Amino acid sequence: MDVLILNQEKKWVMELRELCRKDGIRFFEKEEETEDICLVVTDFPIDRIKNGRFHGIPFLLVSADRREEKILEAFGAGAEDYMVAPVSPKVARVRILRILGRDLEREEDFDLEKLQEKVHFTPNEYKIISYMMKQPGKVFTRNELLEGAFSELYEGYDRNIDNYIKQIRKKLAGGNGQIDTVYGVGYRFVM
């Protein structure tokens, strides 16, 4: 997997590159070096990411700006995560692996069907959790969950998602992943 890192300190990038070598992740610092970018790690202005060459590619912002409005703006623009610099390369590795859907603790893939045998999800809960599991670590707004899990067939309120998430959390309590709340934005599934 190719990750493009832009505008970050060289020493930090070298340490991160070394840590992620065994994970099969290749880091590049120039756009022209790779065509297969899976993630962009940057401190770019959000507009440049949303409207430029990187449109549609997941991105992680690393910035010294710790103001709440900037963090919320980043998530609102579709950022997968936001790290306030300075951040250790070890923490950055964990967050990158989560975004890329890699499980740090288990080798086998998370299997929803096996979980469904142990824990009974209602049809709507199943639609939500299976949709979230396709992109572990991604933050979803309520509307994104409604549109992605139910398409146009759902006629309830977006706040109903909160109740579904509450029930799913109870059922996942046995160490089968979890759903985190990203305040002011939405929810994300992590393994």
Coordinates of C-alpha atoms in Angstrom, one line a residue:
M1 CA 0.0 0.0 0.0
D2 CA 1.3 3.4 -1.0
V3 CA 1.0 6.4 1.4
L4 CA 1.9 9.9 0.3
I5 CA 3.3 12.1 3.1
L6 CA 3.6 15.8 2.3
N7 CA 5.0 18.7 4.3
Q8 CA 6.2 16.7 7.3
E9 CA 9.5 16.7 9.1
K10 CA 12.1 14.4 7.4
K11 CA 13.2 12.7 10.7
W12 CA 9.6 11.9 11.6
V13 CA 8.9 10.5 8.1
M14 CA 12.0 8.3 8.3
E15 CA 11.0 6.9 11.7
L16 CA 7.5 6.2 10.5
R17 CA 8.8 4.6 7.3
E18 CA 11.0 2.2 9.4
L19 CA 8.1 1.3 11.7
C20 CA 5.7 0.5 8.9
R21 CA 8.1 -1.4 6.7
K22 CA 6.9 -4.8 8.2
D23 CA 3.3 -3.7 7.6
G24 CA 3.8 -3.6 3.8
I25 CA 3.3 0.1 3.6
R26 CA 5.5 2.2 1.3
F27 CA 5.8 5.9 2.0
F28 CA 6.5 8.5 -0.7
E29 CA 7.2 12.2 -0.3
K30 CA 6.6 13.3 -3.9
E31 CA 3.4 13.0 -5.8
E32 CA 5.0 11.8 -9.0
E33 CA 6.7 8.8 -7.4
T34 CA 3.5 6.8 -7.1
E35 CA 0.2 6.3 -9.0
D36 CA -1.3 3.9 -6.3
I37 CA -1.9 6.3 -3.4
C38 CA -4.2 4.8 -0.7
L39 CA -3.8 7.6 1.8
V40 CA -2.5 11.1 1.9
V41 CA -0.9 12.3 5.2
T42 CA -0.5 16.1 5.0
D43 CA -1.1 19.5 6.6
F44 CA -2.4 21.0 3.3
P45 CA -5.3 23.3 3.3
I46 CA -8.4 21.2 3.1
D47 CA -9.7 22.8 -0.1
R48 CA -6.5 21.7 -1.9
I49 CA -7.2 18.1 -0.9
K50 CA -10.9 18.1 -1.7
N51 CA -10.7 19.8 -5.1
G52 CA -7.3 18.8 -6.4
R53 CA -5.5 15.7 -7.5
F54 CA -6.2 13.9 -4.2
H55 CA -10.0 14.2 -4.5
G56 CA -11.5 10.9 -3.4
I57 CA -8.4 9.6 -1.7
P58 CA -8.6 9.2 2.1
F59 CA -6.6 11.8 3.9
L60 CA -5.1 12.3 7.4
L61 CA -4.2 15.8 8.6
V62 CA -1.2 16.3 10.8
S63 CA -1.1 19.9 12.0
A64 CA 0.1 21.9 15.0
D65 CA -3.2 23.8 14.9
R66 CA -5.2 22.4 17.8
R67 CA -8.2 24.7 17.6
E68 CA -11.4 22.8 17.8
E69 CA -12.9 24.6 14.8
K70 CA -10.0 23.5 12.6
I71 CA -10.4 19.9 13.7
L72 CA -14.1 19.9 13.1
E73 CA -13.6 21.6 9.7
A74 CA -11.2 18.8 8.8
F75 CA -13.6 16.0 9.8
G76 CA -16.4 17.9 8.1
A77 CA -14.4 17.9 4.8
G78 CA -13.9 14.2 5.0
A79 CA -10.6 13.7 6.9
E80 CA -10.2 10.2 8.2
D81 CA -8.4 11.5 11.2
Y82 CA -6.6 14.6 12.6
M83 CA -3.4 14.4 14.6
V84 CA -2.1 17.4 16.5
A85 CA 1.7 17.7 16.0
P86 CA 4.0 16.8 17.4
V87 CA 2.8 13.2 17.3
S88 CA 5.0 10.2 17.8
P89 CA 5.7 7.9 14.8
K90 CA 4.3 5.0 16.8
V91 CA 1.0 6.7 17.3
A92 CA 0.9 7.8 13.7
R93 CA 1.6 4.2 12.6
V94 CA -1.4 2.9 14.6
R95 CA -3.7 5.5 13.2
I96 CA -2.6 4.9 9.6
L97 CA -3.1 1.2 10.0
R98 CA -6.6 1.7 11.3
I99 CA -7.4 4.0 8.4
L100 CA -6.0 1.4 5.9
G101 CA -8.1 -1.3 7.6
R102 CA -5.3 -3.2 9.1
D103 CA -5.8 -5.0 12.4
L104 CA -2.9 -4.6 14.8
E105 CA -3.9 -7.3 17.2
R106 CA -5.3 -10.1 15.1
E107 CA -4.0 -11.8 11.9
E108 CA -7.4 -13.1 10.8
D109 CA -9.9 -10.8 9.2
F110 CA -12.9 -9.7 11.3
D111 CA -15.7 -11.9 10.3
L112 CA -19.2 -10.5 10.6
E113 CA -20.9 -13.7 9.7
K114 CA -19.2 -15.6 12.5
L115 CA -20.0 -12.8 14.9
Q116 CA -23.7 -12.9 13.7
E117 CA -23.7 -16.6 14.8
K118 CA -22.7 -15.6 18.4
V119 CA -24.6 -12.2 18.6
H120 CA -27.9 -11.6 17.0
F121 CA -28.2 -8.2 15.1
T122 CA -31.5 -6.9 13.9
P123 CA -31.6 -6.4 10.1
N124 CA -31.0 -2.7 10.4
E125 CA -28.2 -3.1 12.9
Y126 CA -26.6 -5.7 10.6
K127 CA -26.8 -3.2 7.6
I128 CA -25.1 -0.5 9.7
I129 CA -22.3 -2.6 11.1
S130 CA -21.6 -4.3 7.8
Y131 CA -21.4 -0.9 6.1
M132 CA -19.1 0.5 8.7
M133 CA -16.8 -2.6 8.6
K134 CA -16.1 -2.1 5.0
Q135 CA -14.0 1.0 6.0
P136 CA -12.8 0.4 9.5
G137 CA -11.5 3.6 11.1
K138 CA -13.5 5.9 8.7
V139 CA -15.7 8.5 10.4
F140 CA -19.3 8.4 9.2
T141 CA -21.9 11.1 9.7
R142 CA -25.4 10.0 10.5
N143 CA -26.5 10.8 6.9
E144 CA -23.6 8.9 5.4
L145 CA -24.7 5.8 7.5
L146 CA -28.3 6.2 6.4
E147 CA -27.4 6.6 2.7
G148 CA -24.8 3.9 2.7
A149 CA -26.5 1.2 4.8
F150 CA -30.1 1.8 3.7
S151 CA -29.8 3.6 0.4
E152 CA -33.1 5.4 -0.3
L153 CA -35.3 2.9 1.4
Y154 CA -35.0 4.3 4.9
E155 CA -37.8 6.6 6.0
G156 CA -36.8 7.2 9.6
Y157 CA -35.0 10.2 11.3
D158 CA -31.2 10.5 11.2
R159 CA -31.2 10.5 15.0
N160 CA -32.4 6.9 14.9
I161 CA -28.8 6.0 14.0
D162 CA -27.9 6.9 17.6
N163 CA -30.2 4.2 18.9
Y164 CA -28.9 1.5 16.5
I165 CA -25.3 2.4 17.4
K166 CA -26.2 2.1 21.1
Q167 CA -27.6 -1.4 20.6
I168 CA -24.7 -2.5 18.3
R169 CA -22.2 -1.3 21.0
K170 CA -23.9 -3.5 23.6
K171 CA -23.6 -6.5 21.3
L172 CA -19.9 -5.8 20.5
A173 CA -19.0 -5.5 24.1
G174 CA -17.3 -8.9 24.1
G175 CA -14.2 -7.7 22.4
N176 CA -15.5 -8.0 18.8
G177 CA -14.5 -4.5 17.7
Q178 CA -16.1 -1.2 18.9
I179 CA -17.8 1.9 17.6
D180 CA -16.2 5.1 18.7
T181 CA -18.0 8.5 18.8
V182 CA -16.2 11.4 17.1
Y183 CA -18.0 14.3 18.8
G184 CA -19.6 16.7 16.5
V185 CA -19.1 14.5 13.5
G186 CA -20.3 10.9 13.8
Y187 CA -19.2 7.4 14.4
R188 CA -16.4 5.0 13.4
F189 CA -15.8 1.3 13.7
V190 CA -12.5 0.1 15.0
M191 CA -11.2 -3.4 15.5

